[in-house]
Coordinates of C-alpha atoms in Angstrom, one line a residue:
X1 CA -13.0 -25.5 -30.5
X2 CA -13.4 -22.6 -28.1
X3 CA -16.6 -20.6 -27.7
X4 CA -16.5 -17.2 -29.3
X5 CA -17.9 -13.9 -27.9
X6 CA -18.0 -10.8 -30.1
X7 CA -18.4 -7.4 -28.4
X8 CA -19.7 -4.6 -30.5
X9 CA -20.6 -1.0 -29.6
X10 CA -23.3 1.4 -30.6
X11 CA -24.7 5.0 -30.4
X12 CA -21.4 6.7 -29.5
X13 CA -17.8 5.8 -29.1
X14 CA -15.9 5.7 -25.8
X15 CA -18.6 3.7 -24.0
X16 CA -15.9 1.3 -22.7
X17 CA -16.0 -1.8 -24.9
X18 CA -12.4 -2.6 -23.8
X19 CA -13.2 -2.5 -20.1
X20 CA -16.5 -4.4 -20.7
X21 CA -14.6 -7.1 -22.6
X22 CA -11.8 -7.3 -19.9
X23 CA -14.5 -7.4 -17.2
X24 CA -16.3 -10.3 -18.8
X25 CA -13.0 -12.2 -19.2
X26 CA -12.3 -11.6 -15.5
X27 CA -15.6 -13.1 -14.6
X28 CA -15.1 -16.1 -16.8
X29 CA -11.6 -16.7 -15.5
X30 CA -12.9 -16.8 -12.0
X31 CA -14.9 -19.8 -13.1
X32 CA -11.8 -21.6 -14.1
X33 CA -12.1 -21.0 -17.8
X34 CA -9.1 -20.1 -20.0
X35 CA -9.9 -16.9 -21.9
X36 CA -8.2 -15.1 -24.8
X37 CA -9.0 -11.5 -25.8
X38 CA -8.6 -9.9 -29.2
X39 CA -9.1 -6.3 -30.5
X40 CA -10.4 -5.9 -34.1
X41 CA -9.6 -2.3 -35.1
X42 CA -11.1 -0.8 -38.2
X43 CA -8.5 1.9 -39.0
X44 CA -6.3 1.5 -42.0
X45 CA -3.0 2.1 -40.2
X46 CA -1.1 -1.2 -40.0
X47 CA -0.7 -0.5 -36.2
X48 CA -0.8 2.6 -34.0
X49 CA 3.0 2.9 -33.8
X50 CA 3.2 6.0 -35.9
X51 CA -0.1 7.6 -34.8
X52 CA -0.3 10.8 -32.8
X53 CA -1.3 10.1 -29.1
X54 CA -3.9 12.9 -29.4
X55 CA -5.7 10.8 -32.0
X56 CA -5.2 7.3 -30.6
X57 CA -4.0 7.5 -27.0
X58 CA -1.1 5.4 -25.8
X59 CA 0.5 2.7 -27.8
X60 CA 0.6 -0.5 -25.8
X61 CA 3.5 -2.8 -26.3
X62 CA 3.4 -6.6 -25.9
X63 CA 6.2 -9.0 -24.9
X64 CA 6.7 -10.0 -28.6
X65 CA 7.2 -6.4 -29.7
X66 CA 3.8 -5.6 -31.2
X67 CA 2.6 -2.0 -31.0
X68 CA -1.1 -2.3 -30.2
X69 CA -4.3 -0.6 -29.1
X70 CA -4.5 0.5 -25.5
X71 CA -7.4 -1.8 -24.9
X72 CA -4.9 -4.7 -24.8
X73 CA -3.6 -3.0 -21.6
X74 CA -7.1 -3.4 -20.0
X75 CA -7.1 -7.0 -21.1
X76 CA -3.8 -7.8 -19.5
X77 CA -4.5 -5.8 -16.3
X78 CA -7.8 -7.5 -15.7
X79 CA -6.8 -11.1 -16.6
X80 CA -4.0 -13.6 -16.3
X81 CA -3.2 -13.4 -20.0
X82 CA 0.0 -12.3 -21.7
X83 CA -1.0 -11.0 -25.1
X84 CA 0.9 -10.7 -28.4
X85 CA 0.6 -9.4 -32.0
X86 CA -2.1 -12.0 -32.8
X87 CA -4.4 -10.3 -30.2
X88 CA -4.6 -7.0 -32.2
X89 CA -5.9 -6.9 -35.8
X90 CA -6.3 -3.8 -37.9
X91 CA -7.9 -3.2 -41.2
X92 CA -4.4 -2.1 -42.4
X93 CA -3.0 -5.5 -41.5
X94 CA -5.9 -7.3 -43.2
X95 CA -5.8 -5.3 -46.5
X96 CA -2.0 -5.4 -46.5
X97 CA -2.0 -9.2 -46.3
X98 CA -4.7 -9.6 -49.0
X99 CA -3.0 -7.2 -51.4
X100 CA 0.4 -9.0 -50.9
X101 CA -1.3 -12.3 -51.8
X102 CA -2.8 -10.7 -54.9
X103 CA 0.6 -9.4 -56.0
X104 CA 2.1 -12.9 -55.6
X105 CA -0.7 -14.3 -57.8
X106 CA -2.2 -16.4 -55.0
X107 CA -5.8 -15.7 -56.3
X108 CA -4.9 -17.0 -59.8
X109 CA -6.1 -13.8 -61.5
X110 CA -9.5 -13.7 -59.8
X111 CA -11.2 -10.5 -58.8
X112 CA -10.3 -9.6 -55.2
X113 CA -13.3 -8.4 -53.2
X114 CA -14.2 -7.4 -49.6
X115 CA -16.4 -10.5 -49.6
X116 CA -15.0 -13.1 -49.5
X117 CA -11.3 -12.2 -49.5
X118 CA -11.2 -9.5 -46.8
X119 CA -13.8 -11.3 -44.6
X120 CA -12.0 -14.6 -45.0
X121 CA -8.7 -13.0 -43.9
X122 CA -10.5 -11.5 -40.8
X123 CA -12.0 -14.9 -39.9
X124 CA -8.5 -16.5 -40.2
X125 CA -7.1 -13.9 -37.7
X126 CA -9.9 -14.7 -35.3
X127 CA -9.1 -18.4 -35.5
X128 CA -5.3 -17.7 -35.2
X129 CA -5.6 -16.7 -31.6
X130 CA -6.5 -20.2 -30.5
X131 CA -4.6 -22.1 -33.1
X132 CA -1.6 -23.1 -31.0
X133 CA -3.1 -22.6 -27.5
X134 CA -6.0 -24.1 -25.8
X135 CA -8.7 -21.7 -24.8
X136 CA -12.3 -22.2 -23.6
X137 CA -13.5 -18.8 -24.7
X138 CA -12.2 -16.2 -27.2
X139 CA -13.5 -12.7 -26.8
X140 CA -13.2 -10.5 -29.9
X141 CA -13.9 -6.8 -29.4
X142 CA -14.9 -5.0 -32.6
X143 CA -13.7 -1.4 -32.7
X144 CA -15.8 1.5 -33.8
X145 CA -19.6 2.0 -33.6
X146 CA -22.4 0.1 -35.4
X147 CA -23.1 2.0 -38.6
X148 CA -19.5 3.0 -39.3
X149 CA -18.4 2.2 -42.8
X150 CA -14.9 1.1 -41.6
X151 CA -16.4 -1.5 -39.2
X152 CA -18.6 -3.3 -41.8
X153 CA -16.0 -5.9 -43.0
X154 CA -15.4 -6.9 -39.4
X155 CA -19.1 -7.2 -38.6
X156 CA -19.7 -9.2 -41.7
X157 CA -16.9 -11.5 -40.9
X158 CA -18.3 -12.0 -37.4
X159 CA -21.8 -12.7 -38.9
X160 CA -20.3 -15.3 -41.2
X161 CA -18.2 -16.8 -38.3
X162 CA -21.4 -17.4 -36.3
X163 CA -23.0 -19.0 -39.3
X164 CA -20.0 -21.4 -39.6
X165 CA -19.6 -22.4 -35.9
X166 CA -23.3 -22.2 -34.8
X167 CA -25.2 -20.4 -32.1
X168 CA -24.0 -22.7 -29.3
X169 CA -20.4 -21.7 -30.1
X170 CA -20.8 -18.0 -30.6
X171 CA -22.4 -15.0 -28.9
X172 CA -22.9 -11.3 -29.7
X173 CA -22.8 -8.7 -26.9
X174 CA -23.7 -5.2 -27.8
X175 CA -22.6 -2.3 -25.7
X176 CA -25.0 0.7 -26.1
X177 CA -26.0 3.9 -24.4
X178 CA -29.2 4.7 -22.5
X179 CA -28.9 8.5 -22.1
X180 CA -30.5 10.5 -19.3
X181 CA -32.3 13.6 -20.6
X182 CA -32.0 16.0 -17.7
X183 CA -34.7 18.4 -18.9
X184 CA -37.2 15.6 -19.1
X185 CA -35.9 13.7 -16.1
X186 CA -36.0 10.5 -18.1
X187 CA -33.8 7.7 -19.5
X188 CA -34.3 7.2 -23.2
X189 CA -34.2 3.8 -24.9
X190 CA -34.6 4.9 -28.5
X191 CA -30.8 5.2 -29.2
X192 CA -30.4 1.6 -28.1
X193 CA -33.3 0.5 -30.3
X194 CA -31.8 2.3 -33.4
X195 CA -28.3 0.8 -32.7
X196 CA -29.6 -2.7 -32.5
X197 CA -31.7 -2.1 -35.6
X198 CA -28.5 -1.1 -37.4
X199 CA -26.9 -4.4 -36.4
X200 CA -29.9 -6.4 -37.4
X201 CA -29.9 -4.8 -40.9
X202 CA -26.5 -6.4 -41.5
X203 CA -27.6 -9.7 -40.1
X204 CA -26.5 -9.6 -36.5
X205 CA -29.0 -10.1 -33.7
X206 CA -27.3 -9.3 -30.3
X207 CA -27.8 -11.9 -27.6
X208 CA -26.9 -9.6 -24.7
X209 CA -27.2 -5.9 -24.4
X210 CA -24.9 -4.0 -22.0
X211 CA -26.6 -0.6 -21.4
X212 CA -24.3 2.3 -20.2
X213 CA -26.2 4.7 -18.1
X214 CA -25.9 7.4 -15.4
X215 CA -29.1 6.3 -13.6
X216 CA -30.5 3.0 -12.5
X217 CA -32.5 1.1 -15.2
X218 CA -35.6 -0.4 -13.6
X219 CA -37.2 -3.7 -14.6
X220 CA -39.9 -2.1 -16.6
X221 CA -37.3 -0.3 -18.8
X222 CA -35.3 -3.5 -19.1
X223 CA -38.5 -5.3 -20.3
X224 CA -39.1 -2.5 -22.8
X225 CA -35.6 -2.7 -24.2
X226 CA -35.9 -6.5 -24.4
X227 CA -39.2 -6.4 -26.3
X228 CA -38.1 -3.8 -28.9
X229 CA -34.6 -5.3 -29.3
X230 CA -35.6 -8.9 -29.4
X231 CA -33.6 -10.2 -26.4
X232 CA -34.6 -11.8 -23.1
X233 CA -35.1 -9.4 -20.2
X234 CA -32.3 -11.1 -18.2
X235 CA -30.0 -10.4 -21.1
X236 CA -30.4 -6.6 -20.7
X237 CA -27.4 -5.7 -18.4
X238 CA -27.2 -2.4 -16.6
X239 CA -23.8 -0.8 -16.7
X240 CA -24.1 2.2 -14.5
X241 CA -21.1 4.6 -14.0
X242 CA -18.8 3.5 -11.2
X243 CA -16.1 5.3 -9.2
X244 CA -13.4 2.8 -10.3
X245 CA -13.1 0.7 -13.5
X246 CA -12.1 -2.2 -11.3
X247 CA -15.7 -2.3 -10.0
X248 CA -17.0 -3.3 -13.4
X249 CA -16.5 -7.1 -13.1
X250 CA -18.4 -7.0 -9.7
X251 CA -21.2 -4.9 -11.2
X252 CA -21.6 -7.2 -14.3
X253 CA -21.6 -10.3 -12.2
X254 CA -24.3 -8.8 -9.9
X255 CA -26.4 -8.2 -13.0
X256 CA -26.1 -11.9 -13.9
X257 CA -24.2 -11.6 -17.2
X258 CA -22.2 -14.7 -16.5
X259 CA -25.3 -16.8 -16.1
X260 CA -26.7 -15.6 -19.4
X261 CA -23.4 -16.3 -21.2
X262 CA -23.1 -19.8 -19.8
X263 CA -26.7 -20.6 -20.7
X264 CA -26.4 -19.4 -24.3
X265 CA -23.0 -21.0 -24.9
X266 CA -23.9 -24.3 -23.1
X267 CA -21.1 -23.8 -20.6
X268 CA -21.5 -25.5 -17.2
X269 CA -22.3 -22.7 -14.8
X270 CA -20.0 -22.3 -11.8
X271 CA -20.3 -19.4 -9.5
X272 CA -16.7 -18.2 -9.6
X273 CA -15.8 -16.0 -6.7
X274 CA -14.5 -12.5 -7.2
X275 CA -13.9 -11.9 -3.4
X276 CA -10.1 -11.7 -3.8
X277 CA -10.6 -9.0 -6.5
X278 CA -13.1 -7.1 -4.3
X279 CA -11.0 -7.3 -1.1
X280 CA -7.6 -6.6 -2.6
X281 CA -8.4 -4.3 -5.4
X282 CA -11.8 -2.6 -5.3
X283 CA -12.1 -2.1 -1.6
X284 CA -8.6 -0.7 -1.4
X285 CA -9.1 1.5 -4.4
X286 CA -12.3 3.0 -3.0
X287 CA -11.4 3.2 0.6
X288 CA -7.7 3.9 1.0
X289 CA -6.2 4.7 4.4
X290 CA -4.3 7.7 3.1
X291 CA -3.7 9.9 0.0
X292 CA -0.6 11.1 -1.8
X293 CA -0.2 13.7 -4.6
X294 CA 2.0 12.8 -7.6
X295 CA 2.9 15.2 -10.5
X296 CA 2.7 13.6 -13.9
X297 CA 4.8 15.9 -16.2
X298 CA 4.1 15.3 -19.9
X299 CA 3.2 16.9 -23.1
X300 CA -0.1 15.0 -23.9
X301 CA -1.9 15.6 -20.7
X302 CA -5.0 17.0 -22.4
X303 CA -5.9 13.5 -23.5
X304 CA -6.6 11.1 -20.7
X305 CA -5.7 8.0 -22.7
X306 CA -2.2 9.2 -23.7
X307 CA -0.7 8.0 -20.4
X308 CA -3.4 5.4 -19.6
X309 CA -1.0 2.6 -18.4
X310 CA 1.1 5.0 -16.4
X311 CA -1.9 6.4 -14.6
X312 CA -3.3 2.9 -14.0
X313 CA 0.1 1.8 -12.7
X314 CA 0.2 4.7 -10.2
X315 CA -3.2 3.5 -8.9
X316 CA -1.8 0.0 -8.6
X317 CA 1.2 1.3 -6.6
X318 CA -1.3 3.1 -4.4
X319 CA -3.4 0.0 -3.9
X320 CA -0.3 -1.9 -2.9
X321 CA 0.4 0.7 -0.2
X322 CA -3.3 1.1 0.8
X323 CA -3.1 4.7 -0.6
X324 CA -5.2 6.8 -2.9
X325 CA -3.3 8.7 -5.6
X326 CA -4.2 12.2 -6.7
X327 CA -2.5 12.8 -10.1
X328 CA -1.6 16.4 -10.8
X329 CA -1.2 16.5 -14.6
X330 CA 1.2 19.2 -15.6
X331 CA 1.9 20.2 -19.2
X332 CA 5.7 20.2 -19.5
X333 CA 5.6 23.1 -22.0
X334 CA 4.3 25.3 -19.1
X335 CA 7.3 24.5 -16.9
X336 CA 9.9 26.1 -19.2
X337 CA 10.2 29.2 -17.1
X338 CA 11.4 29.4 -13.5
X339 CA 8.2 31.2 -12.5
X340 CA 6.2 28.2 -13.4
X341 CA 7.9 25.8 -11.0
X342 CA 5.4 26.7 -8.3
X343 CA 3.2 24.1 -10.0
X344 CA 5.4 21.4 -8.5
X345 CA 4.9 22.7 -4.9
X346 CA 2.9 20.4 -2.7
X347 CA 3.5 17.2 -4.6
X348 CA 5.3 14.2 -3.0
X349 CA 6.6 12.6 -6.2
X350 CA 7.3 13.5 -9.8
X351 CA 7.0 11.2 -12.7
X352 CA 8.2 12.0 -16.3
X353 CA 6.8 9.4 -18.8
X354 CA 7.8 8.5 -22.3
X355 CA 7.2 10.5 -25.5
X356 CA 8.7 11.7 -28.7
X357 CA 9.8 15.0 -30.2
X358 CA 11.4 18.1 -28.8
X359 CA 8.3 19.9 -27.7
X360 CA 8.1 20.3 -23.9
X361 CA 11.6 18.8 -23.3
X362 CA 13.0 21.9 -21.4
X363 CA 10.0 21.8 -19.1
X364 CA 10.7 18.1 -18.3
X365 CA 14.3 19.0 -17.6
X366 CA 13.2 21.7 -15.2
X367 CA 10.9 19.3 -13.4
X368 CA 13.7 16.7 -13.0
X369 CA 16.1 19.3 -11.7
X370 CA 13.4 20.3 -9.2
X371 CA 13.1 16.7 -8.0
X372 CA 16.9 16.1 -7.9
X373 CA 17.8 19.3 -6.0
X374 CA 14.9 19.2 -3.6
X375 CA 15.1 15.5 -2.9
X376 CA 11.6 14.8 -4.1
X377 CA 11.1 11.2 -5.2
X378 CA 11.5 10.9 -9.0
X379 CA 10.6 8.3 -11.5
X380 CA 11.6 8.6 -15.1
X381 CA 10.3 6.3 -17.9
X382 CA 11.9 5.9 -21.4
X383 CA 12.2 9.6 -22.5
X384 CA 12.0 10.4 -18.8
X385 CA 15.2 8.6 -18.2
X386 CA 16.9 10.2 -21.2
X387 CA 15.8 13.6 -19.8
X388 CA 17.2 12.7 -16.4
X389 CA 20.6 11.9 -18.1
X390 CA 20.5 15.2 -20.0
X391 CA 19.6 17.3 -16.9
X392 CA 22.4 15.6 -14.8
X393 CA 24.9 16.3 -17.6
X394 CA 24.0 19.9 -17.8
X395 CA 23.6 20.8 -14.2
X396 CA 25.8 18.3 -12.3
X397 CA 28.6 17.8 -14.8
X398 CA 28.6 21.3 -16.2
X399 CA 28.2 20.0 -19.8
X400 CA 26.5 23.0 -21.2
X401 CA 24.4 22.2 -24.2
X402 CA 24.3 18.5 -23.5
X403 CA 21.4 16.9 -25.3
X404 CA 20.0 13.9 -27.2
X405 CA 20.9 13.6 -30.9
X406 CA 17.2 13.1 -31.4
X407 CA 16.7 16.8 -30.6
X408 CA 20.1 18.3 -31.5
X409 CA 22.4 16.5 -33.8
X410 CA 25.1 19.1 -33.3
X411 CA 25.1 19.0 -29.5
X412 CA 28.7 19.2 -28.0
X413 CA 27.7 16.5 -25.5
X414 CA 25.5 13.8 -27.1
X415 CA 24.8 12.0 -23.8
X416 CA 21.8 10.3 -25.5
X417 CA 22.4 8.9 -29.0
X418 CA 20.8 6.6 -31.6
X419 CA 21.0 2.9 -31.1
X420 CA 23.6 1.3 -33.3
X421 CA 21.1 -1.0 -35.1
X422 CA 18.9 2.1 -35.8
X423 CA 21.5 3.9 -37.8
X424 CA 20.2 2.8 -41.3
X425 CA 16.5 2.5 -40.5
X426 CA 14.3 4.3 -43.0
X427 CA 10.7 3.1 -42.2
X428 CA 9.3 4.5 -39.0
X429 CA 6.6 1.9 -38.3
X430 CA 7.5 -1.2 -36.2
X431 CA 11.3 -0.6 -36.4
X432 CA 12.1 0.6 -32.9
X433 CA 13.7 -1.6 -30.2
X434 CA 10.4 -3.2 -29.3
X435 CA 9.2 -5.9 -26.9
X436 CA 10.6 -7.7 -23.9
X437 CA 14.4 -7.7 -23.3
X438 CA 16.3 -9.0 -20.3
X439 CA 18.2 -6.7 -17.9
X440 CA 20.7 -7.5 -15.2
X441 CA 20.2 -5.6 -12.0
X442 CA 23.1 -4.7 -9.7
X443 CA 22.9 -5.6 -6.0
X444 CA 22.7 -2.9 -3.3
X445 CA 20.6 -0.6 -5.5
X446 CA 17.1 0.8 -5.3
X447 CA 16.2 -1.3 -8.4
X448 CA 17.4 -4.5 -6.8
X449 CA 15.5 -3.8 -3.5
X450 CA 12.3 -3.3 -5.6
X451 CA 12.6 -6.3 -7.9
X452 CA 14.4 -8.7 -5.5
X453 CA 16.0 -10.3 -8.5
X454 CA 19.3 -10.3 -10.3
X455 CA 17.7 -10.4 -13.8
X456 CA 14.4 -9.0 -15.0
X457 CA 12.5 -8.8 -18.3
X458 CA 10.8 -5.5 -19.3
X459 CA 9.2 -4.1 -22.5
X460 CA 10.9 -1.5 -24.6
X461 CA 9.8 1.1 -27.2
X462 CA 12.6 3.4 -28.2
X463 CA 15.4 4.3 -30.7
X464 CA 17.8 6.2 -28.5
X465 CA 20.0 5.1 -25.6
X466 CA 22.5 6.3 -23.0
X467 CA 25.8 7.1 -24.8
X468 CA 28.4 4.7 -23.4
X469 CA 31.2 7.2 -24.0
X470 CA 30.0 9.1 -20.9
X471 CA 29.5 6.2 -18.5
X472 CA 32.7 6.8 -16.4
X473 CA 32.0 10.5 -16.0
X474 CA 28.4 10.0 -14.8
X475 CA 29.4 7.2 -12.4
X476 CA 32.2 9.3 -10.8
X477 CA 29.7 12.2 -10.3
X478 CA 27.3 9.9 -8.3
X479 CA 25.0 8.3 -10.9
X480 CA 24.6 4.6 -10.5
X481 CA 24.0 2.5 -13.6
X482 CA 22.0 -0.1 -11.8
X483 CA 20.5 -2.0 -14.7
X484 CA 22.5 -3.1 -17.7
X485 CA 21.6 -5.4 -20.7
X486 CA 23.2 -8.9 -20.6
X487 CA 25.6 -7.8 -23.4
X488 CA 26.8 -5.0 -21.2
X489 CA 26.2 -2.5 -24.0
X490 CA 22.9 -0.8 -23.0
X491 CA 22.2 1.2 -19.8
X492 CA 18.6 0.3 -18.7
X493 CA 18.3 1.8 -15.2
X494 CA 19.9 4.8 -13.5
X495 CA 19.8 6.0 -9.9
X496 CA 21.4 8.8 -7.9
X497 CA 23.6 8.0 -4.9
X498 CA 22.8 11.1 -2.8
X499 CA 19.0 11.1 -3.3
X500 CA 16.4 9.1 -1.3
X501 CA 14.6 7.8 -4.4
X502 CA 15.7 9.0 -7.8
X503 CA 15.3 6.2 -10.4
X504 CA 14.7 6.2 -14.1
X505 CA 14.4 3.3 -16.6
X506 CA 14.7 3.0 -20.4
X507 CA 11.9 0.5 -20.6
X508 CA 8.2 0.8 -19.9
X509 CA 7.3 -0.9 -16.5
X510 CA 3.7 0.4 -16.8
X511 CA 2.9 -2.4 -19.3
X512 CA 3.5 -5.1 -16.7
X513 CA 1.5 -3.8 -13.8
X514 CA -1.8 -5.2 -12.5
X515 CA -4.2 -3.9 -9.9
X516 CA -3.7 -7.0 -7.7
X517 CA 0.0 -7.2 -8.5
X518 CA 1.5 -3.8 -8.7
X519 CA 4.8 -3.4 -10.6
X520 CA 7.6 -3.2 -8.0
X521 CA 8.9 0.1 -9.2
X522 CA 5.5 1.8 -9.0
X523 CA 5.0 0.2 -5.6
X524 CA 8.3 1.6 -4.3
X525 CA 7.8 5.0 -5.9
X526 CA 4.5 5.5 -4.1
X527 CA 6.0 4.1 -0.8
X528 CA 8.8 6.7 -1.0
X529 CA 6.4 9.4 -1.9
X530 CA 4.6 8.6 1.3
X531 CA 7.9 8.9 3.2
X532 CA 8.5 12.3 1.7
X533 CA 5.0 13.4 2.5
X534 CA 5.3 12.4 6.1
X535 CA 8.7 14.0 6.5
X536 CA 7.5 17.3 5.0
X537 CA 4.1 17.4 6.5
X538 CA 2.6 17.5 3.0
X539 CA -0.4 15.2 3.7
X540 CA -3.6 15.9 1.9
X541 CA -7.2 15.3 3.0
X542 CA -9.1 12.5 1.4
X543 CA -10.7 13.9 -1.8
X544 CA -14.3 13.0 -2.7
X545 CA -14.6 10.0 -5.0
X546 CA -15.8 11.3 -8.3
X547 CA -19.2 10.1 -9.5
X548 CA -17.9 9.5 -13.0
X549 CA -14.9 7.4 -14.0
X550 CA -11.7 9.6 -13.7
X551 CA -10.6 8.1 -17.1
X552 CA -13.6 9.6 -18.9
X553 CA -13.6 13.0 -17.2
X554 CA -11.6 15.9 -18.7
X555 CA -8.6 17.2 -16.6
X556 CA -9.7 19.7 -13.9
X557 CA -8.9 23.3 -14.4
X558 CA -6.0 23.0 -11.8
X559 CA -4.6 20.0 -13.7
X560 CA -5.6 17.5 -11.0
X561 CA -7.6 14.3 -11.4
X562 CA -8.3 11.6 -8.8
X563 CA -6.8 8.2 -9.6

């Protein structure tokens, strides 16, 4: 049986439980342990597939087609794991399964209750992660904040789980806040004490506290927290703000969290080196040789998490090129007039990511036309590819009014249309083309040079595709269809012949990029952006590394953020 670690959060949300969980997994993997990660989400949606990005952030897609929480992206980026639908559990899934059993009569007419039926179902999902695979450690992150009504069934299930497997096989790590009160010039421990008190009221005593803080926590304060929260002093772990999230495993290890975990779970302690991570990820992220500016043109830029994987993948492409990336986030709605195109001046690459709905589409088309006509490196993803097709049809093929049937069912030129298998779909949740699908890559193309492979596998999340009726016209006009599904029916990658680097894909490459193994398309995109920058003298001075994680800071007034 694997050892189980439960990660909970207190005081406020957005403290970084996902990054903390991923960092702990990274440290344990370095010791040769096989680690699984799981997110337990308290919301009643079955999955985030139909949720607004402004409320939830991006929807992360796994190889097996699950639409999951964005924290699974952190799990995959930090570790060697490939996750699936068993790694994300929501209250909606739990209640749905229990009610389905009740309707079938599985409970023999008994009263169905939160305890034991809901908690038993949660425990079953926790065990399911390691049922068919061997793991040494399973880390389960409990979403929400201690004290939330929604989280109570998950916390109660975790409490029962520890009772069943014993203390040597289970561990509670609580992530909490030690705020700095500027007027008093002091760090305050009371919020942490109250948060731990809330957990203890429901029967959970944390074994380790991870304290998020702006300032250094000295030993005297650690001793105070330990005394009032009933943990050992060495189990109080400082988690100070860092310049890059990829520093977190190094910071946690320096605090000795791995020693405490191994001691409490009776795991043989092995040092486990993170030197490769430090040298090839952290050092390059913090001290790049050069910088490049990339425009991210989307409609959800006000929320940092809406394009989380895309932004991280741009960083990875930068790390692979020993380059820092400054992301200029541009609201596509503000590019719908010719006067607004000045916002794209000074960038060395333009990326248009995925999305849904007609809002901001015309601005995306204008940004793509700017990149195509001015030879600026362009990368389109999912809807970004569809917009590239629409823009080319309108302005290179003179198909006035060309559009996607998603946005205009009466368009005279439906160059993007609904997938055949989607014609009769009624339910919106979990019914798109989802998960990993193979793609055949043509030789002598930008895509083939990047992948160095004839066949690839990438993750999808869409309903609409390139309309095959227009293939011949596009190819004659200079558009290469460089990636095609094995059946030959679906266009997956497009390029332009008379452009140094103009490439768009129907899939989501950002879901398979890691900081120490950048996705080849992001690596090539940044490389060609550097070529453009050098050719046009558009180099930028090295910006100051921000004191706070760029992921947690709001967009700057000029729309730029350091990556």
